[in-house]
Structure formats: structure tokens, C-alpha cells
XYZ file of C-alpha atoms in Angstrom:
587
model
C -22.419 -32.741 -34.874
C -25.501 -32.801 -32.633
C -26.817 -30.027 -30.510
C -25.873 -31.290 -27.327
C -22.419 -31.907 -28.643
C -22.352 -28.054 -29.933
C -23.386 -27.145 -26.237
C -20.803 -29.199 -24.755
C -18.221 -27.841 -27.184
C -19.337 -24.455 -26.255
C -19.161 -24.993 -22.486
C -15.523 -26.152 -23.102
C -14.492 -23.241 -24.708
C -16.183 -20.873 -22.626
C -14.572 -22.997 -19.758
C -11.106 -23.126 -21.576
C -11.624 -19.023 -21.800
C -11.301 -18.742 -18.049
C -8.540 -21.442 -17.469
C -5.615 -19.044 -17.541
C -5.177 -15.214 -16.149
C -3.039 -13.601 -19.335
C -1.210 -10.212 -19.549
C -3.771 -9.181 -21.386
C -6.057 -9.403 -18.664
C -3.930 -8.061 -16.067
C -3.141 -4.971 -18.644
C -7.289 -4.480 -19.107
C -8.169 -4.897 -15.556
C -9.684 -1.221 -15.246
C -11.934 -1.689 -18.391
C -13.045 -5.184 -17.956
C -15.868 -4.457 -15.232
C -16.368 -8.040 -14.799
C -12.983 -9.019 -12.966
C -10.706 -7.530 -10.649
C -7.606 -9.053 -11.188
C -4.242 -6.787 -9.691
C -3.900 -4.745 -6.578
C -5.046 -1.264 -7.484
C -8.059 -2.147 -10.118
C -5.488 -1.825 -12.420
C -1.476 -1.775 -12.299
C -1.129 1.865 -12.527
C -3.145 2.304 -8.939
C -5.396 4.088 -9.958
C -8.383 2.242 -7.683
C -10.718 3.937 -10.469
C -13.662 1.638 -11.654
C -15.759 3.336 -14.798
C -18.776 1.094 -13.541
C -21.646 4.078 -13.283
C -24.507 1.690 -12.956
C -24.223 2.921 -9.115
C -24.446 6.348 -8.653
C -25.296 9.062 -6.504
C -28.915 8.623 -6.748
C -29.192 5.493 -6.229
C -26.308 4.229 -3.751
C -28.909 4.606 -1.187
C -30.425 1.346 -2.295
C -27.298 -0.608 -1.872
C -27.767 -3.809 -0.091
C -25.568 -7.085 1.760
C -25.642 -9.540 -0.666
C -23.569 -11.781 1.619
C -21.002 -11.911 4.343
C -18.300 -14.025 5.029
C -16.088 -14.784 8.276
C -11.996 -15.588 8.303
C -12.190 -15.286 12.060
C -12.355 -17.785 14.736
C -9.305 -16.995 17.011
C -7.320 -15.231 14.616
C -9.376 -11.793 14.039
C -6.699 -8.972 13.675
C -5.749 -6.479 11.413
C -7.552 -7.410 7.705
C -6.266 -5.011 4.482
C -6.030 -7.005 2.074
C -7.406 -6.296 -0.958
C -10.022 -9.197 -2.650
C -8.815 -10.287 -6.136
C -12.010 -11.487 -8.430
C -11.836 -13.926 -11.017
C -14.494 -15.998 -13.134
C -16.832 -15.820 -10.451
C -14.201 -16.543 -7.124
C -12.986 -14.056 -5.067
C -9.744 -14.555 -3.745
C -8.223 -12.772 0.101
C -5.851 -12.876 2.274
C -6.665 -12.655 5.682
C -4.322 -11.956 8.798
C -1.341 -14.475 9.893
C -0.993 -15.391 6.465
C -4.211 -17.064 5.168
C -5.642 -16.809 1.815
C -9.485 -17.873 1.047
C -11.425 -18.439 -2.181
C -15.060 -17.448 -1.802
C -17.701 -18.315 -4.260
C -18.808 -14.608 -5.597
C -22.589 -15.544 -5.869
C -23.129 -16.919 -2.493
C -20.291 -16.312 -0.160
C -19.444 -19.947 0.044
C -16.473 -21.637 0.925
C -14.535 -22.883 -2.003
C -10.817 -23.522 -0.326
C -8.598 -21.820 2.388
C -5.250 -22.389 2.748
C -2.967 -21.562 5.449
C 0.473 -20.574 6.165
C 1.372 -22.122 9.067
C 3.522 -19.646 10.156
C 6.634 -20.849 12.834
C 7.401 -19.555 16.173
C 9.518 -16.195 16.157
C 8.261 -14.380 12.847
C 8.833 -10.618 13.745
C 6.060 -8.414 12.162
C 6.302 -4.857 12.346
C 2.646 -3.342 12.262
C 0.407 -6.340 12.932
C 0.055 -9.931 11.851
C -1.499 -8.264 8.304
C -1.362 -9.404 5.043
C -2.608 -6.864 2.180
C -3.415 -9.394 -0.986
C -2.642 -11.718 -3.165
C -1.936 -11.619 -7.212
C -3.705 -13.786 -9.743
C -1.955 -15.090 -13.280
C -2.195 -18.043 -15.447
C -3.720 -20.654 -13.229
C -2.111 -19.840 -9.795
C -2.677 -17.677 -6.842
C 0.653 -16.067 -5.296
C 0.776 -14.260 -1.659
C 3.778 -13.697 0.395
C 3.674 -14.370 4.162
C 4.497 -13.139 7.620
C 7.936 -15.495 7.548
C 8.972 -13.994 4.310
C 8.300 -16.870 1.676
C 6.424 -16.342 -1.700
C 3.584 -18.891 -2.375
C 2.002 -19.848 -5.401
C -1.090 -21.777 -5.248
C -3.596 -23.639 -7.942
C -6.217 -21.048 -8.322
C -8.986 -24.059 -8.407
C -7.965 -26.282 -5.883
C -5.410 -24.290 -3.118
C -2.431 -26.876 -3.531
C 0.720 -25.470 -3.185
C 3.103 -25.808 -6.673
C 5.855 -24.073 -5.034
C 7.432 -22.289 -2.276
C 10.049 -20.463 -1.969
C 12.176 -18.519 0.958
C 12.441 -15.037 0.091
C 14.561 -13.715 3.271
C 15.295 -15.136 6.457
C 12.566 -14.244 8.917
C 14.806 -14.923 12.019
C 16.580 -11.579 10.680
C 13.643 -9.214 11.210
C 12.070 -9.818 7.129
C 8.734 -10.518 6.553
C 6.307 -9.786 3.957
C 3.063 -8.094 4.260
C 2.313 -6.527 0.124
C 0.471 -8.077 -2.629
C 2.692 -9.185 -5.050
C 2.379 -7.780 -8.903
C 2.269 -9.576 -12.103
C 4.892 -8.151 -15.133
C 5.395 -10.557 -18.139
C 5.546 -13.633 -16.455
C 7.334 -12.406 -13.418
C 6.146 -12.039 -9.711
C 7.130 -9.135 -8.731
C 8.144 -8.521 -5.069
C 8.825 -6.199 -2.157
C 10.347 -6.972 1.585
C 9.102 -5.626 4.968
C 11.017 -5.229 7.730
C 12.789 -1.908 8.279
C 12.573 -1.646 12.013
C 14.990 -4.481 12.036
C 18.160 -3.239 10.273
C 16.922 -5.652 7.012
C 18.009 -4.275 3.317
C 15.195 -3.585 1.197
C 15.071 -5.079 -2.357
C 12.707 -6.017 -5.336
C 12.762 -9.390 -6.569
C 10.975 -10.895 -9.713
C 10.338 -14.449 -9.829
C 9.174 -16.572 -12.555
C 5.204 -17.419 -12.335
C 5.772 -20.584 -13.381
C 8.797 -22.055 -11.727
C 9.376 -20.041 -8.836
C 12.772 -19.208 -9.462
C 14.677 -15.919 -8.830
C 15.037 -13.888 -12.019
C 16.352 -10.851 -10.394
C 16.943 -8.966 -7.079
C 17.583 -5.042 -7.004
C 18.549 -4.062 -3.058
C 17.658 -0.203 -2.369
C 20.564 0.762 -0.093
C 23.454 1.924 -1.865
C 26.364 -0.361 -1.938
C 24.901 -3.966 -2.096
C 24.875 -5.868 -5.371
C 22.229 -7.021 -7.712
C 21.427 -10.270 -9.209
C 20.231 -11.061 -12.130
C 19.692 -14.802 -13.436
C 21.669 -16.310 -10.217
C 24.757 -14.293 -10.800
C 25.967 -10.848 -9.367
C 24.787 -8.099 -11.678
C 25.418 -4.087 -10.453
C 26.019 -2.278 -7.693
C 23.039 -0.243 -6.219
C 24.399 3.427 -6.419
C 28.019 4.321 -5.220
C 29.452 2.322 -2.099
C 29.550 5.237 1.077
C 28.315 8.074 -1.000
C 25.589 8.779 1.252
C 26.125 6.166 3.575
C 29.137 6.581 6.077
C 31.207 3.654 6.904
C 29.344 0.262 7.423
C 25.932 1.798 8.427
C 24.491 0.573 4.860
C 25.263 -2.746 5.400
C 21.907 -2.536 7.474
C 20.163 0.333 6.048
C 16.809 -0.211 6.156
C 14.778 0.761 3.109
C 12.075 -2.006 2.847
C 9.698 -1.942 0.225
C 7.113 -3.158 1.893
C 3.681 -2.093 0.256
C 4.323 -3.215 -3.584
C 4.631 -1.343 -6.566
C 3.103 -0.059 -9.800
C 3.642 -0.777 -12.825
C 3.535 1.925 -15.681
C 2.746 0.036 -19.124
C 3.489 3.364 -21.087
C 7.330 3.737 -20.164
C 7.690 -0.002 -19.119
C 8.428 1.118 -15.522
C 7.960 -0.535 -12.239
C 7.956 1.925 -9.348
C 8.616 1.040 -5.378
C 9.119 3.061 -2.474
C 11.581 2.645 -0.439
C 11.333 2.890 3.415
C 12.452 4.537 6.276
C 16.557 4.389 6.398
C 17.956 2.293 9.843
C 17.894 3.335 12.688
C 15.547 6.292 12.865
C 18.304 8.258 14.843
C 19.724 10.369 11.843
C 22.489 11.288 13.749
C 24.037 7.711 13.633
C 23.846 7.958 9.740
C 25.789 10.723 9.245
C 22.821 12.328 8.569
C 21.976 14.652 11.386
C 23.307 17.844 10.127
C 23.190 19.786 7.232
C 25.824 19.439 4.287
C 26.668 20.956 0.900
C 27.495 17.906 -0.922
C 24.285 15.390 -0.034
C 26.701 12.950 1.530
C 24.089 12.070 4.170
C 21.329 11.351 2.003
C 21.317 7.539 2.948
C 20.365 6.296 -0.661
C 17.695 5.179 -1.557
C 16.072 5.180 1.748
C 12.619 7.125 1.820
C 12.963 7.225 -1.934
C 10.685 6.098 -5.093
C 12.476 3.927 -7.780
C 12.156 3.671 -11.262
C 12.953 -0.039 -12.171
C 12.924 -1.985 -14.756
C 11.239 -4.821 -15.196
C 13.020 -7.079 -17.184
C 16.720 -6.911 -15.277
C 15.785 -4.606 -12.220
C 18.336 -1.917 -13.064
C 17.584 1.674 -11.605
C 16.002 3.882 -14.075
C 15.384 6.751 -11.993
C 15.129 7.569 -8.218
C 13.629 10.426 -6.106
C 14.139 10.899 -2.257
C 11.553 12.762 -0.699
C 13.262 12.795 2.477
C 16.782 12.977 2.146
C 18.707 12.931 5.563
C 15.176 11.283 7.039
C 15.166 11.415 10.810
C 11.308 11.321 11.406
C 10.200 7.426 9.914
C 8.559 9.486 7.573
C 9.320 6.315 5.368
C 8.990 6.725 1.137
C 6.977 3.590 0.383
C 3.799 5.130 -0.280
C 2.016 4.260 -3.853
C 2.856 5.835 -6.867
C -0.051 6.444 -8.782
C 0.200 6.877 -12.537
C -2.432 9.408 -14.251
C -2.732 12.045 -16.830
C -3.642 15.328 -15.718
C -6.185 18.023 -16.849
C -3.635 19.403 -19.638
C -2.952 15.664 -20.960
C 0.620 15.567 -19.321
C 1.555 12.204 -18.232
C 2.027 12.068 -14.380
C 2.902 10.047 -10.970
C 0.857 11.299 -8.143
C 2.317 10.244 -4.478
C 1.336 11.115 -0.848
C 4.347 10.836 0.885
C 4.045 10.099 4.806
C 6.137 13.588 5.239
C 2.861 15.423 4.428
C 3.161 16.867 0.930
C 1.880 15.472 -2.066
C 4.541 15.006 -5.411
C 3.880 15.153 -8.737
C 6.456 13.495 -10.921
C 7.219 13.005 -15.108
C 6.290 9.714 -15.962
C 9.267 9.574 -18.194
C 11.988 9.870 -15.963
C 10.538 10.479 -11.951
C 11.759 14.028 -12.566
C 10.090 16.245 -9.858
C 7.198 18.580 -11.149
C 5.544 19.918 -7.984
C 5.034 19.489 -4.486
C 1.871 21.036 -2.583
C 1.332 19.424 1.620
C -2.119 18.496 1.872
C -2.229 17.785 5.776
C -2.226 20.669 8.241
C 0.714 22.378 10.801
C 3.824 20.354 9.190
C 7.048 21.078 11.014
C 9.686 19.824 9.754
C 10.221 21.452 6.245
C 9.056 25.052 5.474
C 8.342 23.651 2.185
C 9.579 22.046 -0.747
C 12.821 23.822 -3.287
C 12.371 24.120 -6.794
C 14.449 20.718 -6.888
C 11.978 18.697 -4.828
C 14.308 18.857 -1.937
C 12.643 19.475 1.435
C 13.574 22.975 3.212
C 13.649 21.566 6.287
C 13.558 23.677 9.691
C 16.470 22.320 11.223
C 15.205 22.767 14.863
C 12.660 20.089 14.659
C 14.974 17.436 14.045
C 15.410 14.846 17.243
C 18.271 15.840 18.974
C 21.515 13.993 19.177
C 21.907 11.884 22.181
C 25.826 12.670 22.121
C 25.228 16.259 22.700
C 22.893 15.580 25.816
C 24.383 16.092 28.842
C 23.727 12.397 30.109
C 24.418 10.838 26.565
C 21.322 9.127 26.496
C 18.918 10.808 25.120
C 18.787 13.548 22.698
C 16.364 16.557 22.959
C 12.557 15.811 22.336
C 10.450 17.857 19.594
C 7.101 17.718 18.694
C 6.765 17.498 15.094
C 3.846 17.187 12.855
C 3.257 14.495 11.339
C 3.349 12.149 13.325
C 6.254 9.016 11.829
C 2.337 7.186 11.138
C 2.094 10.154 8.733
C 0.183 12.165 6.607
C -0.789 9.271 5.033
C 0.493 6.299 6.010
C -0.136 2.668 3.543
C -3.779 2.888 2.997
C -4.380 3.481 -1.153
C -5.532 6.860 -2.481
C -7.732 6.984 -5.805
C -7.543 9.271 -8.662
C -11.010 9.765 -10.223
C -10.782 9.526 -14.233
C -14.448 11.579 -13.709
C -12.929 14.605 -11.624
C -9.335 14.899 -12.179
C -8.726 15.029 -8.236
C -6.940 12.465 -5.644
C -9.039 11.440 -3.217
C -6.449 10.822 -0.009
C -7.064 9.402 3.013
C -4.997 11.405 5.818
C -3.967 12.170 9.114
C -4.043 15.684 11.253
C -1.272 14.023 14.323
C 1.994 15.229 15.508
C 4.581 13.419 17.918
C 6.878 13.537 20.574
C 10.120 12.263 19.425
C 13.657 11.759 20.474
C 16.553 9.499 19.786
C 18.774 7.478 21.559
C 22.037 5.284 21.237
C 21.304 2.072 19.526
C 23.356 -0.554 18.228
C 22.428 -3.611 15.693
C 21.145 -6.622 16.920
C 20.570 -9.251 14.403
C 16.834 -9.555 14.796
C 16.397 -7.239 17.644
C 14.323 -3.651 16.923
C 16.894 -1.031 15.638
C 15.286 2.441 15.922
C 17.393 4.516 18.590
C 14.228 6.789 19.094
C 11.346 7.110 21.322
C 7.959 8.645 20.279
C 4.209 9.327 21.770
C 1.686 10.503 18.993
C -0.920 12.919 19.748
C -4.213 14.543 18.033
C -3.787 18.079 17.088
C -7.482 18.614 17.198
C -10.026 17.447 19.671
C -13.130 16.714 16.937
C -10.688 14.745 14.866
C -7.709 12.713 13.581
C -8.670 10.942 10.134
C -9.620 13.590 6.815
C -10.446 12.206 3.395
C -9.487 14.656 0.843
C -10.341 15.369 -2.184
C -7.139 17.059 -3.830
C -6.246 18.575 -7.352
C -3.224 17.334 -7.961
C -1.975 20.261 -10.559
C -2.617 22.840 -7.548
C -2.643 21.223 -4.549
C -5.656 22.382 -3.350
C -8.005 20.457 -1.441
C -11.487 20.598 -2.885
C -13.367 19.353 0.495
C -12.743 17.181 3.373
C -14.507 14.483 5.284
C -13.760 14.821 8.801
C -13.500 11.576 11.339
C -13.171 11.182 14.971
C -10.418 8.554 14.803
C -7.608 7.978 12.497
C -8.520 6.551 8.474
C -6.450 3.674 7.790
C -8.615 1.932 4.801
C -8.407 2.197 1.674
C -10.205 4.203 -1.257
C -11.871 3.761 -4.224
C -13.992 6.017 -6.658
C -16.017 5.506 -9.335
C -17.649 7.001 -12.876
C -21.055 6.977 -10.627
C -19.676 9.575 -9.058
C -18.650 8.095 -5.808
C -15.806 7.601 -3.099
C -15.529 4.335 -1.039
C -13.750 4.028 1.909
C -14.005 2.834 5.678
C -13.358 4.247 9.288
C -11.794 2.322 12.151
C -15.646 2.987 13.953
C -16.843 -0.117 11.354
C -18.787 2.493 8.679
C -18.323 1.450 5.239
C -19.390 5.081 3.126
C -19.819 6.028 -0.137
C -19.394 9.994 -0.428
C -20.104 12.150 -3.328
C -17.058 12.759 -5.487
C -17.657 16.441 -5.845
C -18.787 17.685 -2.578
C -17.578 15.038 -0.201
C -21.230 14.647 1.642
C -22.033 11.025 2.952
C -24.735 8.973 0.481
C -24.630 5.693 2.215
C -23.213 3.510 5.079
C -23.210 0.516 6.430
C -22.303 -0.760 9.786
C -20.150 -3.769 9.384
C -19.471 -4.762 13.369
C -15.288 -4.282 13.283
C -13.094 -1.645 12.476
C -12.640 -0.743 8.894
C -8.730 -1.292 7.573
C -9.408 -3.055 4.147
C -9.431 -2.028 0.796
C -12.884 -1.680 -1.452
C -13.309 -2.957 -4.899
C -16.454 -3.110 -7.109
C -17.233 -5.679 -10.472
C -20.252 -6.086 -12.325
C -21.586 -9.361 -12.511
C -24.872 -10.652 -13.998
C -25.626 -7.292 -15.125
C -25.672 -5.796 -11.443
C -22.822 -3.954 -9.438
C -20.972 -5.336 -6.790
C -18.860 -3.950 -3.713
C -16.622 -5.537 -1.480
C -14.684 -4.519 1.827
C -12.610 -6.416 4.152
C -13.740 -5.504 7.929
C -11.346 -6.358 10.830
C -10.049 -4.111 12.808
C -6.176 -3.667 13.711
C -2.703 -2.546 11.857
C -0.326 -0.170 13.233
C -2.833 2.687 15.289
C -3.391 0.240 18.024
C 0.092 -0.827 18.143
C 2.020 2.092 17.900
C -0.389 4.676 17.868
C 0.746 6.505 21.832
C -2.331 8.792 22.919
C -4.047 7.937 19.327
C -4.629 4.181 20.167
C -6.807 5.089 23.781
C -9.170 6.848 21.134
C -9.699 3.480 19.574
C -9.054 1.271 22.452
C -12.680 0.058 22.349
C -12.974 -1.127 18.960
C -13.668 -4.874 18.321
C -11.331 -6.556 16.285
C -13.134 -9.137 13.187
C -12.441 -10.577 9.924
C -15.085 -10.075 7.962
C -15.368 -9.568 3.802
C -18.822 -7.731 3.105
C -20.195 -8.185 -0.341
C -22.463 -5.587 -1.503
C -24.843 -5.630 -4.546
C -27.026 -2.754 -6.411
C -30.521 -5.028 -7.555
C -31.345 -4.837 -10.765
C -34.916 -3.602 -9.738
C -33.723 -0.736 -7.925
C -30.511 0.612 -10.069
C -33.356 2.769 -10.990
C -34.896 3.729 -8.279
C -34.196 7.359 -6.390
């Protein structure tokens, strides 16, 4: 055999090395600094990278490498997280596009797009928040609630499937996550009276393996037959009210590798008016729970049984929701943990064995509702700022308005947290708001809104709305906090350099010291900043990438809030950053 035959040989099975995405891949994502191949930098959430090569001394000479537009006429809300992979990067972008980008250069190398029909009925924007990568396909879900898969190389579609009907309310907005072959899925659309579920499709076929709703009293599925009922028909539901209970699971999950565990949130409960649900007034035997509404689930992955659940806001009557990430981590003392910001305003600890509750600390300012959190993880809740009932008012119509704090955009609402391997601490990206809010009567409407409240969010301090934190989660105290005039709605990420990424809706991309919080760097990147940072290491030099575009649910839905930000340009840009060799140095 000849040299140039050895070469080619060697080419082939260095190409050949790079042809499929494996489980081992996805399962090493955190530790292989060359890739970033799941939603989270890692399926446990963590949005940790142990790259150090940037640090705090020299972040300061971070540079553009490149820049690249998914704009033209369709610049809105951009959160998606990039995926990286043997030297692509692979988006979303909003109204359901997804983009492969050469890494080096910023070039082209496919888009494909949705083509979305007339009457989808998004929620929070026209958003989409990432795709998943495995074997030799792409997968994203889109705005009329289908699941794509797509050849990684070229953007042809292998298959497509309907998830939900979109003409109901569904839609689908999270990146997907990759389990043993399966494509593991969430549904959006609680506003609309929908049923959340999680679904797990074969990668390679696109059929349905399994389908677990989250509302008590529907049935599962499990290899295209009827498996088990979701909890106890009208335990906590009364009469047919859970036949459209809400309870999307609409940002994703995580997957915990150590207990073979999937974990989803479940949404708000429909319609917001608590009242309706037989959930307005306090009871001794938890009949008005509304199951498993504003809950986290313990699933697993193989059949999509229940493992566990935990409501964080039983009887919710404030769309404080319960999707919010579920971060798995090991704390200071070596116990085995979930961390999760709820939208309520406190901050749970879990047992990664079993989601039994461990602690609860609130880690945004003036909440309202509850005076705190039982020894049970049950909310003490100060029944006097609960919306009234509109059937007590005098005129029927509308119940009597309270200002509560948070506002039902919440403490934190979707945008990631990070937990820092380096410090121990959550770094969370909050709120300080509070609302006016009051029901009303409401009935369902097939694909009509079904909230029976009314709302108007306001600032509870003039200087600011938006606080990163940085938060010890076996305390709960907060260890310093970055302050910013408008709300934070991007996502985080830290790093063994000793840094914090994240964005503001003004268009700064920062880096902040992990320990005290100060500002090292930023970058002006013309749009607001909604997206979710990642960093890789390629040719021996580090990387950074955010998505800027301004939009989501502030300007939508945000009341007072949104005339703060009504001057914001909107974008759709992804802003590739690199450390030069020359100056990784340099101070």
C-alpha cells in the first residue's frame, strides 16, 4: 500500500469518524470541548463548559470572528440555541427555520424552511429554541406542531411527522432531546385549553414509540396501543375541566443518565381562573391540585411511565407555569441534586432519586403569594392575593384585582440558568415585576385563547427589572447580583475560566466574573439579546456563540414592561466569537 493510498485511507476513516452522532457523544457532550451537541452543553443542563483557555484575564481580548444574518423580513424573537458538529453549526431561527453555518467562516452551507400554513397560533412569539443532532440527521419541531428530521449534510427532509393539530391551539417551540435512539418531545400551547404530553419517537423512522399526557385522566400510549392512565380520573380535576387542562411542556427536558430519568415541566393548568378548576379555595384533601399542571415529572424513558412528580404550585391561579429546567448537579457535600427556578419565585432543590423535595429558598424580591414554602414543599400561600372569583363580584364579570409579585412572566421565566462545576452556585437570570391580575368567566373554544384573566405587569423598581444571580443552591443565598434596566430573557452559560455569559434585551453580549459578578467584556451586537450562548474549542482556540434578535414574550405580553423596551430593534443575527491564539496570553 502506497502513501497516498495510506492518506486516503486515513481521510476515510477520519471522515467515517464524523458520519454518525452516537450516544456516546451525546452522553460526553460536556467533556468533549470540541462539539456541542444537546441543548444544555450536556443533557443534565448544566450549560457548564470546563474550557479555561478564556478566562478572566484575558476575555478582554475576545474578538468577532464572524457574523451571520437569518433575517430579511422575518427578524423576530431568536433563542435558539446553536448545536456544533464536525465543524457546522446548526440553528433554528424564528418561524421555523433551521440553518447550517460553516464554523470557520460563517458561510452558508444549507437552510431549510418550514413553510409554515396560515392560522398556526403561537403563544409568545414566532420562536423556535433549537434543534437536536444524532446519527446523521438534524430534528426541530415547528410553529404548526410537526417534528422534522433532516440529513445533517445536505437539509433534505427523511421524514415528517404531525405531532398535534395546530388548528387546536398546539405548536412547538423546544429543542427536542436525544435518549437511546428516541426523540424526545414536549408540546406548547397552554393558553389554548391543549393537553400537555411527552412523546418519544424513533430517530430513525419517525414513528411514535410512546406518548405520556400530564393532566390526570387521559391515557398513555405506548407502541400504538393504549398503555396507563395519567394519575386518577377527577382526583384533582373536577368534572370535565381536565379534558382541557393545560399543562404543556413546552421548553424540553433533561435527561439524568445516573437514575435513567427524563424530567419535564409541566405548565400552567387551563384557564388561569383557579376558581373554574375547583381550585380557588383552600381544601384538606388536595382535591384541587389540578395534576400535573405546574408540576416536574420524573419519566421514564423507555415506556414514559411516571416515576415521580412534584407540583410547585398546586391550586395555581397566577400562570406561574412549572416548565422551567431541571438542572441535575451534585452539591458541595457530594449529594446528588435537581436544581429548578420555578416562575413562582423560589428556587427547589430536589433528590435525584426520586424528585423528593429537599429545600426551597425564593431568590427574587417582595413575593406575594406564598409566605413561604412547608416542610413538604407545599407553598403557604397568603390566600388574599389570589384573583378574585368573578361569581362573587357584584356584576359577575370580573373578580377582584390584586397585585401580586411576580409577575405570571415570573421570577424566571424560560431562559436557561447555569450551575458552575468551578463555584458550586446557580447563576439565574431573573425578574424583580409584579402584576395586576384578575379573572373572568371563560368558556372553551376549540382554538380560541382560554385564560379567564386579565393582567398589566409593572416594575417594582425604577433603576431596574432584569438581575443575574449568582445563588448557592444548599442556602439560598444570593452571592451578588448584576442589575439591568430592562427585563433578562437570554440565556446563561459559565465556564472553568471563571466566567458567566449571558445577554440583555439592550443588544450587550457580557461575560461577568463568576465570583464577584463585575462586567469583563461586552459586545454590542445591534438587536436585542434573547438567545442562548455556547462555547467549543476548535483549532486549539476558544469559541463563543450567541443568537441576537430581539423579541419573545416581554414585547408581547409584557403591559407597562414592554414601553421600557418599545425601542429596541428586532434582528437575527448568530455572533461567533473567538479568543486568538496570540493573545490567550495576553492581560
Amino acid at each position: 500500500m502506497n502513501r497516498f493510498t495510506l492518506a486516503v485511507c486515513a481521510a476515510l476513516i477520519a471522515t467515517s469518524a464524523h458520519a454518525q452522532v452516537t450516544d456516546e457523544d451525546l452522553a460526553n457532550d460536556q467533556s468533549d470541548t470540541s462539539q456541542v451537541v444537546t441543548n444544555g452543553m450536556g443533557r443534565d443542563l448544566q450549560r457548564y463548559s470546563p474550557l479555561e483557555i478564556l478566562n478572566k484575564d484575558n476575555v478582554k481580548n475576545l474578538v468577532p470572528a464572524w457574523a451571520f444574518s437569518m433575517g430579511g423580513e422575518k427578524q423576530r424573537g431568536q433563542e435558539a440555541q446553536p448545536i456544533v458538529y464536525d465543524g457546522i453549526i446548526y440553528v433554528t431561527g424564528s418561524y421555523s427555520r433551521l440553518f447550517a453555518i460553516d464554523a470557520m467562516t460563517g458561510k452558508e452551507v444549507w437552510q431549510y424552511d418550514a413553510r409554515l400554513p396560515e392560522g398556526i397560533l403561537p403563544c409568545c412569539d414566532v420562536i423556535n429554541r433549537g434543534a437536536a443532532i444524532y446519527g446523521d440527521k438534524i430534528f426541530f419541531g415547528t410553529l404548526d406542531a410537526r417534528l422534522v428530521a433532516l440529513d445533517r449534510k445536505t437539509g433534505d427532509v427523511v421524514w415528517n411527522k404531525k405531532m398535534e393539530n395546530y388548528k387546536e391551539g398546539y405548536s412547538y417551540t423546544a429543542a427536542p432531546m436525544i435518549v437511546d435512539g428516541k426523540v424526545i418531545v414536549g408540546n406548547s400551547g397552554g393558553e389554548f385549553g391543549v393537553v400537555g404530553a411527552v412523546s418519544a419517537y424513533d430517530a430513525e423512522t419517525g414513528d411514535m414509540l410512546w406518548k405520556r399526557p400530564t393532566i390526570e385522566g387521559h391515557m398513555g400510549e405506548l407502541n400504538g396501543e393504549p398503555s396507563t392512565m395519567t394519575g386518577e380520573m377527577n382526583k384533582t380535576w373536577p368534572g370535565d375541566m381536565w379534558k382541557t387542562g393545560g399543562g404543556a411542556t413546552w421548553l424540553g427536558g433533561s435527561y439524568d443518565a445516573e437514575t435513567d430519568t427524563l424530567v419535564f415541566g409541566a405548565g400552567n393548568p387551563a384557564p388561569w381562573n383557579s376558581h373554574l378548576r375547583g381550585a380557588g379555595e383552600p381544601n384538606d384533601d388536595n382535591s384541587g391540585d389540578n395534576l400535573y399542571a405546574a408540576s416536574r415529572l420524573g419519566i421514564d424513558p423507555a415506556t414514559g411511565e411516571i416515576k415521580w412528580h412534584f407540583q410547585t404550585t398546586p391550586r395555581e391561579g397566577w400562570d406561574f407555569d412549572g416548565v422551567n429546567e431541571v438542572v441535575a448537579f451534585t452539591d458541595r457535600d457530594g449529594n446528588k441534586r435537581f436544581g429548578t427556578a420555578d416562575r413562582n419565585g423560589f428556587f427547589y432543590v430536589l433528590n435525584r432519586e426520586d424528585g423528593a423535595f429537599v429545600t426551597a429558598h425564593p431568590f427574587v424580591k417582595e413575593i406575594t403569594w406564598a409566605e413561604g414554602i412547608d416542610e413538604t414543599g407545599r407553598p403557604i400561600y397568603n390566600e388574599a392575593n389570589r384573583p378574585g372569583n368573578p361569581l362573587a363580584a357584584a356584576d359577575g364579570e370580573k373578580g377582584e384585582t390584586i397585585f401580586s409579585v411576580p409577575s405570571f412572566l415570573g421570577g424566571k421565566n424560560w431562559m436557561p440558568m447555569s450551575f458552575s462545576q468551578k463555584t458550586g452556585n446557580f447563576y439565574v437570570p431573573s425578574n424583580e415585576w409584579g402584576m395586576d391580575i384578575w379573572n373572568e368567566p371563560i368558556s372553551y373554544k376549540k382554538g380560541a385563547a382560554y385564560l379567564g384573566a386579565g393582567f398589566t405587569i409593572k416594575p417594582l423598581y425604577e433603576d431596574y427589572i432584569g438581575a443575574l444571580k449568582a445563588l448557592d443552591p444548599m442556602t439560598g443565598e444570593i452571592k451578588w447580583e448584576y442589575h439591568n434596566e430592562a427585563p433578562l430573557w437570554a440565556g446563561v452559560m459559565s465556564t472553568a475560566g471563571g466566567l458567566v455569559f449571558t445577554g440583555n434585551p439592550e443588544g450587550e453580549f457580557l461575560a461577568l466574573d463568576d465570583e464577584t459578578g463585575e462586567v469583563l467584556w461586552s459586545f454590542q451586537t445591534g438587536s436585542g439579546i434573547v438567545g442562548q450562548p455556547i462555547t467549543w474549542e476548535q483549532d486549539g482556540e476558544q469559541y463563543v456563540s450567541i443568537l441576537s434578535g430581539w423579541g419573545g414574550a416581554v414585547p408581547l405580553w409584557g403591559g407597562e414592561v414592554a414601553s421600557k423596551v418599545n425601542y429596541l430593534n428586532q434582528g437575527a443575527m448568530l455572533w461567533t466569537f473567538r479568543l486568538p491564539k496570540q493573545l490567550a496570553s495576553a492581560e
